PDB file of C-alpha atoms and ligand atoms in Angstrom:
ATOM      1  CA  MET A   1      -3.855  55.812  20.579  1.00 52.00           C
ATOM      2  CA  LYS A   2      -7.019  53.820  19.978  1.00 62.00           C
ATOM      3  CA  LYS A   3      -5.641  52.673  16.587  1.00 64.00           C
ATOM      4  CA  VAL A   4      -2.431  51.401  18.230  1.00 61.00           C
ATOM      5  CA  ALA A   5      -4.429  49.430  20.781  1.00 62.00           C
ATOM      6  CA  VAL A   6      -6.521  47.787  18.044  1.00 58.00           C
ATOM      7  CA  LEU A   7      -3.379  46.954  16.061  1.00 57.00           C
ATOM      8  CA  MET A   8      -1.773  45.407  19.158  1.00 65.00           C
ATOM      9  CA  ALA A   9      -4.878  43.315  19.812  1.00 61.00           C
ATOM     10  CA  VAL A  10      -4.920  42.048  16.207  1.00 57.00           C
ATOM     11  CA  LEU A  11      -1.213  41.188  16.388  1.00 57.00           C
ATOM     12  CA  ALA A  12      -1.760  39.367  19.674  1.00 60.00           C
ATOM     13  CA  LEU A  13      -4.552  37.330  18.080  1.00 57.00           C
ATOM     14  CA  PHE A  14      -2.300  36.378  15.151  1.00 57.00           C
ATOM     15  CA  ALA A  15       0.520  35.403  17.516  1.00 56.00           C
ATOM     16  CA  ALA A  16      -1.843  33.293  19.607  1.00 56.00           C
ATOM     17  CA  ALA A  17      -3.106  31.550  16.493  1.00 53.00           C
ATOM     18  CA  ALA A  18       0.442  30.922  15.270  1.00 55.00           C
ATOM     19  CA  PHE A  19       1.548  29.369  18.556  1.00 60.00           C
ATOM     20  CA  ALA A  20      -1.709  27.553  19.349  1.00 71.00           C
ATOM     21  CA  ALA A  21      -1.293  23.884  20.136  1.00 80.00           C
ATOM     22  CA  PRO A  22      -2.287  21.669  17.183  1.00 88.00           C
ATOM     23  CA  LYS A  23      -5.805  20.319  17.325  1.00 95.00           C
ATOM     24  CA  HIS A  24      -5.902  16.930  19.038  1.00 98.00           C
ATOM     25  CA  TRP A  25      -6.679  14.117  16.582  1.00 98.00           C
ATOM     26  CA  VAL A  26      -7.856  10.584  17.189  1.00 98.00           C
ATOM     27  CA  VAL A  27      -6.501   8.146  14.595  1.00 98.00           C
ATOM     28  CA  GLY A  28      -7.719   4.574  14.051  1.00 98.00           C
ATOM     29  CA  PHE A  29      -5.131   2.064  12.816  1.00 98.00           C
ATOM     30  CA  SER A  30      -6.316  -1.237  11.347  1.00 98.00           C
ATOM     31  CA  GLN A  31      -3.379  -3.655  11.169  1.00 98.00           C
ATOM     32  CA  ILE A  32      -3.652  -7.095   9.516  1.00 98.00           C
ATOM     33  CA  GLY A  33      -2.044  -9.241  12.244  1.00 98.00           C
ATOM     34  CA  SER A  34       1.386 -10.395  13.330  1.00 97.00           C
ATOM     35  CA  GLU A  35       2.373 -13.041  10.781  1.00 97.00           C
ATOM     36  CA  SER A  36       6.053 -12.092  10.490  1.00 97.00           C
ATOM     37  CA  GLU A  37       9.031 -10.314  12.087  1.00 94.00           C
ATOM     38  CA  TRP A  38       8.383  -7.644   9.454  1.00 97.00           C
ATOM     39  CA  ARG A  39       4.813  -7.100  10.619  1.00 98.00           C
ATOM     40  CA  THR A  40       5.847  -6.824  14.269  1.00 97.00           C
ATOM     41  CA  ALA A  41       8.439  -4.176  13.368  1.00 97.00           C
ATOM     42  CA  ASN A  42       5.809  -2.344  11.305  1.00 98.00           C
ATOM     43  CA  THR A  43       3.245  -2.280  14.137  1.00 98.00           C
ATOM     44  CA  ILE A  44       5.824  -1.061  16.658  1.00 98.00           C
ATOM     45  CA  SER A  45       7.025   1.638  14.252  1.00 97.00           C
ATOM     46  CA  VAL A  46       3.493   3.016  13.744  1.00 98.00           C
ATOM     47  CA  GLN A  47       2.483   2.784  17.415  1.00 98.00           C
ATOM     48  CA  ASN A  48       5.682   4.401  18.716  1.00 98.00           C
ATOM     49  CA  SER A  49       5.622   7.197  16.154  1.00 98.00           C
ATOM     50  CA  PHE A  50       2.078   8.208  17.130  1.00 98.00           C
ATOM     51  CA  LEU A  51       2.915   7.851  20.830  1.00 98.00           C
ATOM     52  CA  GLU A  52       5.779  10.337  20.455  1.00 98.00           C
ATOM     53  CA  ASP A  53       3.363  13.074  19.333  1.00 97.00           C
ATOM     54  CA  THR A  54       0.951  13.845  22.175  1.00 97.00           C
ATOM     55  CA  SER A  55      -1.390  15.688  19.832  1.00 98.00           C
ATOM     56  CA  PHE A  56      -2.537  12.252  18.610  1.00 98.00           C
ATOM     57  CA  THR A  57      -4.371   9.342  20.205  1.00 98.00           C
ATOM     58  CA  LEU A  58      -3.997   6.104  18.262  1.00 98.00           C
ATOM     59  CA  ILE A  59      -6.670   3.410  18.469  1.00 98.00           C
ATOM     60  CA  TYR A  60      -5.029   0.152  17.385  1.00 98.00           C
ATOM     61  CA  SER A  61      -6.905  -2.838  16.033  1.00 98.00           C
ATOM     62  CA  ASP A  62      -5.321  -6.202  15.127  1.00 98.00           C
ATOM     63  CA  ALA A  63      -7.391  -8.110  12.534  1.00 98.00           C
ATOM     64  CA  GLN A  64      -5.619 -11.434  13.158  1.00 98.00           C
ATOM     65  CA  GLN A  65      -5.458 -12.148   9.409  1.00 98.00           C
ATOM     66  CA  LYS A  66      -9.225 -11.856   8.905  1.00 98.00           C
ATOM     67  CA  PRO A  67     -10.600  -9.277   6.439  1.00 98.00           C
ATOM     68  CA  GLU A  68     -13.966  -9.351   8.255  1.00 98.00           C
ATOM     69  CA  ASN A  69     -12.222  -8.148  11.439  1.00 98.00           C
ATOM     70  CA  GLN A  70     -10.758  -5.240   9.470  1.00 98.00           C
ATOM     71  CA  ILE A  71     -14.198  -4.275   8.176  1.00 98.00           C
ATOM     72  CA  LYS A  72     -15.540  -4.385  11.766  1.00 98.00           C
ATOM     73  CA  ALA A  73     -12.623  -2.247  12.963  1.00 98.00           C
ATOM     74  CA  LEU A  74     -13.157   0.357  10.241  1.00 98.00           C
ATOM     75  CA  ARG A  75     -16.887   0.510  11.078  1.00 98.00           C
ATOM     76  CA  SER A  76     -16.091   1.023  14.759  1.00 98.00           C
ATOM     77  CA  PHE A  77     -13.630   3.831  13.867  1.00 98.00           C
ATOM     78  CA  ILE A  78     -16.390   5.483  11.818  1.00 98.00           C
ATOM     79  CA  ALA A  79     -18.893   5.109  14.681  1.00 98.00           C
ATOM     80  CA  ARG A  80     -16.369   6.692  17.081  1.00 98.00           C
ATOM     81  CA  LYS A  81     -15.950   9.562  14.601  1.00 98.00           C
ATOM     82  CA  VAL A  82     -12.143   9.330  14.487  1.00 98.00           C
ATOM     83  CA  ASP A  83     -10.350  12.138  12.641  1.00 98.00           C
ATOM     84  CA  CYS A  84      -8.393   9.836  10.329  1.00 98.00           C
ATOM     85  CA  ILE A  85      -7.972   6.138   9.559  1.00 98.00           C
ATOM     86  CA  VAL A  86      -4.628   4.470   8.852  1.00 98.00           C
ATOM     87  CA  PHE A  87      -5.250   1.181   7.079  1.00 98.00           C
ATOM     88  CA  THR A  88      -3.246  -1.815   5.790  1.00 98.00           C
ATOM     89  CA  ALA A  89      -5.447  -4.054   3.638  1.00 98.00           C
ATOM     90  CA  LEU A  90      -4.893  -7.777   4.253  1.00 98.00           C
ATOM     91  CA  VAL A  91      -6.073  -8.594   0.726  1.00 98.00           C
ATOM     92  CA  GLU A  92      -6.874  -6.188  -2.094  1.00 98.00           C
ATOM     93  CA  THR A  93     -10.614  -6.826  -2.436  1.00 98.00           C
ATOM     94  CA  GLY A  94     -13.719  -6.553  -0.275  1.00 98.00           C
ATOM     95  CA  TYR A  95     -13.288  -3.162   1.371  1.00 98.00           C
ATOM     96  CA  GLY A  96     -15.205  -0.964  -1.148  1.00 98.00           C
ATOM     97  CA  PRO A  97     -18.459  -0.585   0.876  1.00 98.00           C
ATOM     98  CA  VAL A  98     -16.762   0.240   4.176  1.00 98.00           C
ATOM     99  CA  LEU A  99     -14.421   2.725   2.480  1.00 98.00           C
ATOM    100  CA  GLU A 100     -17.527   4.347   0.947  1.00 98.00           C
ATOM    101  CA  GLU A 101     -18.936   4.643   4.476  1.00 98.00           C
ATOM    102  CA  ALA A 102     -15.754   6.343   5.696  1.00 98.00           C
ATOM    103  CA  LYS A 103     -15.883   8.737   2.773  1.00 98.00           C
ATOM    104  CA  ARG A 104     -19.532   9.591   3.450  1.00 98.00           C
ATOM    105  CA  ALA A 105     -18.616  10.240   7.096  1.00 98.00           C
ATOM    106  CA  GLY A 106     -15.864  12.608   5.915  1.00 98.00           C
ATOM    107  CA  ILE A 107     -13.078  10.502   7.478  1.00 98.00           C
ATOM    108  CA  PRO A 108      -9.889  10.436   5.400  1.00 98.00           C
ATOM    109  CA  VAL A 109      -8.214   7.046   4.908  1.00 98.00           C
ATOM    110  CA  ILE A 110      -4.449   6.729   4.515  1.00 98.00           C
ATOM    111  CA  MET A 111      -3.174   3.325   3.358  1.00 98.00           C
ATOM    112  CA  ILE A 112       0.182   2.064   4.542  1.00 98.00           C
ATOM    113  CA  ASP A 113       2.064  -0.950   3.156  1.00 98.00           C
ATOM    114  CA  ARG A 114      -0.753  -2.890   1.375  1.00 98.00           C
ATOM    115  CA  ASP A 115      -3.187  -1.185  -0.956  1.00 98.00           C
ATOM    116  CA  VAL A 116      -6.755  -2.032  -2.007  1.00 98.00           C
ATOM    117  CA  GLN A 117      -7.741  -2.978  -5.569  1.00 98.00           C
ATOM    118  CA  ALA A 118      -7.456  -0.287  -8.266  1.00 98.00           C
ATOM    119  CA  SER A 119     -11.231   0.278  -8.504  1.00 98.00           C
ATOM    120  CA  ASP A 120     -11.420   1.243  -4.791  1.00 98.00           C
ATOM    121  CA  ARG A 121      -8.406   3.538  -4.755  1.00 98.00           C
ATOM    122  CA  HIS A 122     -10.467   6.699  -5.251  1.00 98.00           C
ATOM    123  CA  LEU A 123     -11.895   6.036  -1.784  1.00 98.00           C
ATOM    124  CA  ARG A 124      -8.571   6.472  -0.003  1.00 98.00           C
ATOM    125  CA  LEU A 125      -6.346   9.520   0.093  1.00 97.00           C
ATOM    126  CA  THR A 126      -2.891   8.111  -0.427  1.00 97.00           C
ATOM    127  CA  ILE A 127      -0.748   4.979  -0.049  1.00 97.00           C
ATOM    128  CA  MET A 128       2.729   4.875   1.417  1.00 97.00           C
ATOM    129  CA  GLY A 129       5.101   1.963   1.277  1.00 97.00           C
ATOM    130  CA  SER A 130       7.084  -0.221  -1.070  1.00 97.00           C
ATOM    131  CA  ASP A 131       6.822  -0.888  -4.781  1.00 97.00           C
ATOM    132  CA  PHE A 132       6.103  -4.625  -4.605  1.00 98.00           C
ATOM    133  CA  VAL A 133       6.335  -5.153  -8.378  1.00 98.00           C
ATOM    134  CA  LYS A 134       9.790  -3.613  -8.367  1.00 98.00           C
ATOM    135  CA  GLU A 135      10.775  -5.908  -5.475  1.00 98.00           C
ATOM    136  CA  GLY A 136       9.854  -8.953  -7.587  1.00 98.00           C
ATOM    137  CA  GLU A 137      11.830  -7.553 -10.513  1.00 98.00           C
ATOM    138  CA  LYS A 138      14.821  -6.859  -8.266  1.00 98.00           C
ATOM    139  CA  ALA A 139      14.726 -10.471  -7.018  1.00 98.00           C
ATOM    140  CA  GLY A 140      14.685 -11.772 -10.611  1.00 98.00           C
ATOM    141  CA  THR A 141      17.431  -9.445 -11.802  1.00 98.00           C
ATOM    142  CA  TRP A 142      19.607 -10.310  -8.816  1.00 98.00           C
ATOM    143  CA  LEU A 143      19.144 -14.009  -9.620  1.00 98.00           C
ATOM    144  CA  ALA A 144      20.120 -13.536 -13.268  1.00 98.00           C
ATOM    145  CA  ASP A 145      23.292 -11.649 -12.291  1.00 98.00           C
ATOM    146  CA  TYR A 146      24.195 -14.199  -9.610  1.00 98.00           C
ATOM    147  CA  LEU A 147      23.735 -17.240 -11.879  1.00 98.00           C
ATOM    148  CA  LYS A 148      25.849 -15.521 -14.517  1.00 97.00           C
ATOM    149  CA  LYS A 149      28.580 -14.530 -12.044  1.00 97.00           C
ATOM    150  CA  LYS A 150      28.778 -18.099 -10.692  1.00 97.00           C
ATOM    151  CA  GLY A 151      28.711 -19.640 -14.174  1.00 98.00           C
ATOM    152  CA  LEU A 152      25.530 -21.543 -13.318  1.00 98.00           C
ATOM    153  CA  ASP A 153      23.368 -20.483 -16.248  1.00 98.00           C
ATOM    154  CA  ASP A 154      24.402 -21.118 -19.838  1.00 97.00           C
ATOM    155  CA  GLY A 155      21.000 -20.011 -21.118  1.00 97.00           C
ATOM    156  CA  LYS A 156      20.192 -23.579 -22.243  1.00 97.00           C
ATOM    157  CA  LYS A 157      20.217 -25.897 -19.240  1.00 97.00           C
ATOM    158  CA  GLN A 158      16.890 -25.834 -17.402  1.00 98.00           C
ATOM    159  CA  ILE A 159      16.895 -23.970 -14.073  1.00 98.00           C
ATOM    160  CA  ASN A 160      14.091 -25.238 -11.846  1.00 98.00           C
ATOM    161  CA  ILE A 161      12.577 -22.559  -9.629  1.00 99.00           C
ATOM    162  CA  VAL A 162      10.009 -23.002  -6.870  1.00 99.00           C
ATOM    163  CA  GLU A 163       8.040 -20.113  -5.450  1.00 99.00           C
ATOM    164  CA  LEU A 164       6.548 -19.558  -2.002  1.00 99.00           C
ATOM    165  CA  GLN A 165       3.798 -17.022  -2.467  1.00 98.00           C
ATOM    166  CA  GLY A 166       2.512 -14.631   0.200  1.00 98.00           C
ATOM    167  CA  THR A 167      -1.107 -14.468   1.350  1.00 98.00           C
ATOM    168  CA  THR A 168      -3.380 -15.162  -1.607  1.00 98.00           C
ATOM    169  CA  GLY A 169      -5.031 -12.001  -2.895  1.00 98.00           C
ATOM    170  CA  SER A 170      -2.708  -9.628  -1.014  1.00 98.00           C
ATOM    171  CA  ALA A 171      -0.958  -6.817  -2.873  1.00 98.00           C
ATOM    172  CA  PRO A 172       2.607  -8.013  -2.090  1.00 98.00           C
ATOM    173  CA  ALA A 173       1.833 -11.587  -3.202  1.00 98.00           C
ATOM    174  CA  ILE A 174       0.242 -10.455  -6.488  1.00 98.00           C
ATOM    175  CA  ASP A 175       2.883  -7.836  -7.281  1.00 98.00           C
ATOM    176  CA  ARG A 176       5.994  -9.758  -6.231  1.00 98.00           C
ATOM    177  CA  LYS A 177       4.858 -12.643  -8.435  1.00 98.00           C
ATOM    178  CA  THR A 178       4.238 -10.274 -11.354  1.00 98.00           C
ATOM    179  CA  GLY A 179       7.613  -8.548 -11.002  1.00 98.00           C
ATOM    180  CA  PHE A 180       9.556 -11.807 -10.844  1.00 99.00           C
ATOM    181  CA  ALA A 181       7.576 -13.291 -13.750  1.00 98.00           C
ATOM    182  CA  THR A 182       8.585 -10.328 -15.937  1.00 98.00           C
ATOM    183  CA  VAL A 183      12.252 -11.219 -15.485  1.00 98.00           C
ATOM    184  CA  MET A 184      11.532 -14.952 -15.917  1.00 98.00           C
ATOM    185  CA  LYS A 185      10.072 -14.261 -19.361  1.00 98.00           C
ATOM    186  CA  THR A 186      13.476 -13.059 -20.527  1.00 98.00           C
ATOM    187  CA  HIS A 187      15.077 -16.385 -19.471  1.00 98.00           C
ATOM    188  CA  PRO A 188      13.312 -19.183 -21.386  1.00 98.00           C
ATOM    189  CA  ASN A 189      15.355 -21.879 -19.613  1.00 98.00           C
ATOM    190  CA  TRP A 190      14.077 -20.780 -16.168  1.00 98.00           C
ATOM    191  CA  VAL A 191      11.086 -22.969 -15.308  1.00 98.00           C
ATOM    192  CA  LEU A 192       8.697 -22.363 -12.426  1.00 98.00           C
ATOM    193  CA  THR A 193       8.170 -25.980 -11.407  1.00 98.00           C
ATOM    194  CA  ARG A 194       6.044 -25.298  -8.325  1.00 98.00           C
ATOM    195  CA  SER A 195       4.329 -22.277  -6.780  1.00 98.00           C
ATOM    196  CA  GLN A 196       2.123 -22.247  -3.707  1.00 98.00           C
ATOM    197  CA  THR A 197       1.159 -19.939  -0.879  1.00 98.00           C
ATOM    198  CA  GLY A 198       3.007 -20.126   2.425  1.00 98.00           C
ATOM    199  CA  ASN A 199       0.855 -17.279   3.787  1.00 98.00           C
ATOM    200  CA  PHE A 200       3.906 -15.162   4.682  1.00 98.00           C
ATOM    201  CA  THR A 201       4.589 -17.357   7.756  1.00 98.00           C
ATOM    202  CA  SER A 202       7.606 -19.401   8.693  1.00 98.00           C
ATOM    203  CA  SER A 203       5.588 -22.515   9.628  1.00 98.00           C
ATOM    204  CA  GLU A 204       3.667 -22.619   6.332  1.00 98.00           C
ATOM    205  CA  GLY A 205       6.830 -21.807   4.389  1.00 98.00           C
ATOM    206  CA  LYS A 206       8.414 -24.887   5.959  1.00 98.00           C
ATOM    207  CA  GLN A 207       5.408 -27.136   5.324  1.00 98.00           C
ATOM    208  CA  VAL A 208       5.078 -26.148   1.672  1.00 99.00           C
ATOM    209  CA  MET A 209       8.816 -26.497   1.036  1.00 98.00           C
ATOM    210  CA  GLU A 210       8.696 -29.989   2.586  1.00 98.00           C
ATOM    211  CA  ALA A 211       5.927 -30.889   0.134  1.00 98.00           C
ATOM    212  CA  PHE A 212       7.896 -29.414  -2.807  1.00 98.00           C
ATOM    213  CA  LEU A 213      10.964 -31.459  -1.871  1.00 98.00           C
ATOM    214  CA  LYS A 214       8.956 -34.615  -1.350  1.00 98.00           C
ATOM    215  CA  ALA A 215       7.522 -34.272  -4.853  1.00 98.00           C
ATOM    216  CA  ASP A 216      10.856 -33.508  -6.559  1.00 97.00           C
ATOM    217  CA  LYS A 217      14.295 -32.627  -5.171  1.00 98.00           C
ATOM    218  CA  ASN A 218      15.508 -31.271  -8.484  1.00 98.00           C
ATOM    219  CA  ILE A 219      15.230 -27.620  -7.432  1.00 98.00           C
ATOM    220  CA  GLN A 220      17.921 -25.050  -8.146  1.00 98.00           C
ATOM    221  CA  VAL A 221      16.236 -21.897  -6.825  1.00 99.00           C
ATOM    222  CA  LEU A 222      13.687 -20.941  -4.183  1.00 99.00           C
ATOM    223  CA  TYR A 223      12.025 -17.541  -4.581  1.00 99.00           C
ATOM    224  CA  ALA A 224      10.075 -16.659  -1.409  1.00 99.00           C
ATOM    225  CA  HIS A 225       7.781 -13.625  -1.286  1.00 98.00           C
ATOM    226  CA  ASN A 226       9.131 -12.889   2.191  1.00 98.00           C
ATOM    227  CA  ASP A 227      12.092 -13.854   4.364  1.00 98.00           C
ATOM    228  CA  GLN A 228       9.906 -15.430   7.023  1.00 98.00           C
ATOM    229  CA  MET A 229       8.812 -18.182   4.603  1.00 98.00           C
ATOM    230  CA  ALA A 230      12.381 -18.511   3.304  1.00 98.00           C
ATOM    231  CA  LEU A 231      13.585 -19.093   6.881  1.00 98.00           C
ATOM    232  CA  GLY A 232      10.985 -21.835   7.386  1.00 98.00           C
ATOM    233  CA  ALA A 233      11.949 -23.369   4.041  1.00 98.00           C
ATOM    234  CA  ILE A 234      15.633 -23.408   5.070  1.00 98.00           C
ATOM    235  CA  GLN A 235      14.680 -25.788   7.895  1.00 98.00           C
ATOM    236  CA  ALA A 236      12.833 -28.054   5.448  1.00 98.00           C
ATOM    237  CA  ILE A 237      15.813 -28.057   3.067  1.00 98.00           C
ATOM    238  CA  LYS A 238      18.205 -29.026   5.879  1.00 98.00           C
ATOM    239  CA  GLU A 239      15.880 -31.774   7.085  1.00 98.00           C
ATOM    240  CA  ALA A 240      15.792 -33.115   3.522  1.00 98.00           C
ATOM    241  CA  GLY A 241      19.590 -33.483   3.697  1.00 98.00           C
ATOM    242  CA  LEU A 242      20.370 -30.586   1.341  1.00 98.00           C
ATOM    243  CA  LYS A 243      22.424 -27.448   1.907  1.00 98.00           C
ATOM    244  CA  PRO A 244      20.350 -24.247   1.750  1.00 98.00           C
ATOM    245  CA  GLY A 245      22.165 -21.421  -0.045  1.00 98.00           C
ATOM    246  CA  LYS A 246      24.373 -23.952  -1.872  1.00 98.00           C
ATOM    247  CA  ASP A 247      22.310 -26.833  -3.250  1.00 98.00           C
ATOM    248  CA  ILE A 248      19.344 -24.478  -3.542  1.00 98.00           C
ATOM    249  CA  ILE A 249      19.805 -20.752  -4.112  1.00 98.00           C
ATOM    250  CA  ILE A 250      17.417 -18.815  -1.869  1.00 98.00           C
ATOM    251  CA  VAL A 251      16.054 -15.359  -2.636  1.00 98.00           C
ATOM    252  CA  GLY A 252      13.687 -13.636  -0.194  1.00 98.00           C
ATOM    253  CA  VAL A 253      12.107 -10.242   0.345  1.00 98.00           C
ATOM    254  CA  ASP A 254      12.073  -7.896   3.412  1.00 98.00           C
ATOM    255  CA  ALA A 255      15.699  -7.923   4.636  1.00 98.00           C
ATOM    256  CA  VAL A 256      14.755  -8.825   8.224  1.00 97.00           C
ATOM    257  CA  LYS A 257      17.491  -9.662  10.744  1.00 97.00           C
ATOM    258  CA  GLY A 258      16.843 -13.415  10.480  1.00 97.00           C
ATOM    259  CA  ALA A 259      17.598 -13.263   6.758  1.00 98.00           C
ATOM    260  CA  PHE A 260      20.844 -11.367   7.419  1.00 98.00           C
ATOM    261  CA  GLU A 261      21.908 -14.043   9.905  1.00 98.00           C
ATOM    262  CA  ALA A 262      21.080 -16.747   7.357  1.00 98.00           C
ATOM    263  CA  MET A 263      23.024 -14.881   4.631  1.00 98.00           C
ATOM    264  CA  VAL A 264      26.040 -14.455   6.911  1.00 98.00           C
ATOM    265  CA  ALA A 265      25.861 -18.216   7.689  1.00 98.00           C
ATOM    266  CA  GLY A 266      25.795 -18.911   3.930  1.00 98.00           C
ATOM    267  CA  GLU A 267      22.313 -20.451   4.096  1.00 98.00           C
ATOM    268  CA  MET A 268      20.472 -17.773   2.144  1.00 98.00           C
ATOM    269  CA  ASN A 269      21.681 -15.834  -0.878  1.00 98.00           C
ATOM    270  CA  CYS A 270      19.728 -12.620  -1.244  1.00 98.00           C
ATOM    271  CA  SER A 271      17.051 -10.508   0.377  1.00 98.00           C
ATOM    272  CA  VAL A 272      15.371  -7.591  -1.346  1.00 98.00           C
ATOM    273  CA  GLU A 273      14.647  -4.866   1.182  1.00 98.00           C
ATOM    274  CA  CYS A 274      11.076  -3.894   2.068  1.00 98.00           C
ATOM    275  CA  SER A 275      11.065  -1.474   4.990  1.00 97.00           C
ATOM    276  CA  PRO A 276       8.395  -1.858   7.689  1.00 98.00           C
ATOM    277  CA  LEU A 277       9.488   1.375   9.406  1.00 97.00           C
ATOM    278  CA  LEU A 278       6.583   3.385   8.062  1.00 97.00           C
ATOM    279  CA  GLY A 279       5.566   5.027  11.375  1.00 97.00           C
ATOM    280  CA  PRO A 280       7.374   8.377  10.994  1.00 96.00           C
ATOM    281  CA  GLN A 281       6.077   8.806   7.427  1.00 95.00           C
ATOM    282  CA  ALA A 282       2.530   7.901   8.505  1.00 97.00           C
ATOM    283  CA  VAL A 283       2.528  10.437  11.354  1.00 97.00           C
ATOM    284  CA  GLN A 284       3.920  13.125   9.058  1.00 97.00           C
ATOM    285  CA  ALA A 285       1.181  12.457   6.500  1.00 97.00           C
ATOM    286  CA  VAL A 286      -1.560  12.698   9.153  1.00 98.00           C
ATOM    287  CA  ARG A 287       0.031  15.902  10.497  1.00 98.00           C
ATOM    288  CA  ASP A 288       0.122  17.411   7.013  1.00 97.00           C
ATOM    289  CA  LEU A 289      -3.489  16.467   6.510  1.00 97.00           C
ATOM    290  CA  ARG A 290      -4.476  18.140   9.777  1.00 98.00           C
ATOM    291  CA  ASP A 291      -2.571  21.253   8.664  1.00 97.00           C
ATOM    292  CA  GLY A 292      -4.670  21.346   5.496  1.00 97.00           C
ATOM    293  CA  LYS A 293      -1.838  20.293   3.161  1.00 97.00           C
ATOM    294  CA  LYS A 294      -2.535  18.179   0.080  1.00 96.00           C
ATOM    295  CA  LEU A 295      -0.950  14.730   0.256  1.00 96.00           C
ATOM    296  CA  PRO A 296       0.761  13.169  -2.763  1.00 96.00           C
ATOM    297  CA  ALA A 297      -1.195  10.265  -4.285  1.00 95.00           C
ATOM    298  CA  ARG A 298       1.695   7.874  -3.623  1.00 95.00           C
ATOM    299  CA  ILE A 299       4.569   7.993  -1.122  1.00 94.00           C
ATOM    300  CA  TRP A 300       7.280   5.455  -2.003  1.00 93.00           C
ATOM    301  CA  THR A 301       9.853   3.968   0.335  1.00 92.00           C
ATOM    302  CA  ILE A 302      13.447   3.824  -0.917  1.00 87.00           C
ATOM    303  CA  GLU A 303      15.035   0.398  -0.431  1.00 92.00           C
ATOM    304  CA  GLY A 304      18.179  -1.615  -1.152  1.00 94.00           C
ATOM    305  CA  ILE A 305      19.177  -5.186  -1.838  1.00 97.00           C
ATOM    306  CA  PHE A 306      21.432  -7.440   0.253  1.00 98.00           C
ATOM    307  CA  ASP A 307      23.479 -10.553  -0.458  1.00 98.00           C
ATOM    308  CA  GLU A 308      26.808 -12.198   0.442  1.00 95.00           C
ATOM    309  CA  THR A 309      28.692  -9.069  -0.662  1.00 96.00           C
ATOM    310  CA  ASN A 310      27.157  -6.661   1.873  1.00 97.00           C
ATOM    311  CA  ALA A 311      25.042  -8.582   4.427  1.00 97.00           C
ATOM    312  CA  ALA A 312      27.732  -8.977   7.119  1.00 97.00           C
ATOM    313  CA  ALA A 313      28.618  -5.281   7.071  1.00 97.00           C
ATOM    314  CA  ALA A 314      24.969  -4.203   7.289  1.00 96.00           C
ATOM    315  CA  LEU A 315      23.814  -6.690   9.975  1.00 95.00           C
ATOM    316  CA  PRO A 316      24.953  -4.711  13.088  1.00 95.00           C
ATOM    317  CA  THR A 317      22.957  -1.637  12.054  1.00 93.00           C
ATOM    318  CA  ARG A 318      19.726  -3.359  11.038  1.00 93.00           C
ATOM    319  CA  GLN A 319      16.746  -2.065  12.990  1.00 92.00           C
ATOM    320  CA  TYR A 320      14.352  -4.941  12.290  1.00 95.00           C
TER     321      TYR A 320
HETATM  322  O1  AHR B  24       2.976  -6.392   3.192  1.00 97.25           O
HETATM  323  C1  AHR B  24       4.318  -6.584   3.422  1.00 97.25           C
HETATM  324  C2  AHR B  24       4.592  -8.041   3.658  1.00 97.25           C
HETATM  325  O2  AHR B  24       3.774  -8.531   4.697  1.00 97.25           O
HETATM  326  C3  AHR B  24       5.998  -8.357   4.085  1.00 97.25           C
HETATM  327  O3  AHR B  24       6.852  -8.654   3.053  1.00 97.25           O
HETATM  328  C4  AHR B  24       5.749  -9.603   4.866  1.00 97.25           C
HETATM  329  O4  AHR B  24       6.830 -10.064   5.597  1.00 97.25           O
HETATM  330  C5  AHR B  24       4.575  -9.220   5.637  1.00 97.25           C
HETATM  331  O5  AHR B  24       3.991 -10.181   6.348  1.00 97.25           O
END
């Protein structure tokens, strides 16, 4: 009888443990700012996903495009002894010491979207997001196919390309340039006549494109590291009396709604998708971590490519 009672008590303990509410975790999220439609969608996705799970409290910090604000935010998360840090690095360098501090404090760091430089990667647990090099390659490959399909590239006549780079030193700017340059190397008649940062914003994209056009209107292609800059550049092209999407072929990255509208209007030619909807994946990773599971070193996002052949059909279902 006594044995049965003990067994029942043990079983009850196991059942209680199995159904116990998950431990409440406080998570610090250091975001870079709000420079684009993409970024806004990304912030909302992360905030809403954590809000939906009441076993988490998210502390949000907006760095307003300043790496020093991110370092301050990470230090305040460490001082508050958060359970985990979710971090998007504005630029790749400069975060080594603060990541060391987080490691010493035993606080795991999960990167989303933008990574830190290779030599600091041992200080964070994982990175989830897009393959920016592949995005640059996809943009270049799309361009090669398009020029061929339209009979615009005989392999001899020079094709002048201008590039609007993202924020200097950021992972997407470095990698998207690298990926596109790889494809350029296989087309000796493609010439990068001008390349400058537009800081991922529409206003700077417009300003820089104005300067490009003022210097030389002989431009066949604009490659923009994000759609936001491409949309600003479209304004500059129109104001210069040229037809965007026709006189100048425009290739962007992100696949935000504005780019779809421009593609449907015939003013932009292609956008390589880069999904900002990383919230559900981020919450799942933090949950797994809390449950003691080992996270993969890299969690990739699967993404498509859009142009005049599929933009109109996809537009009504776009979420960002
Ligand atoms: O890091 C992702 C990039 O940052 C997006 O392409 C861009 O729109 C954003 O600002």
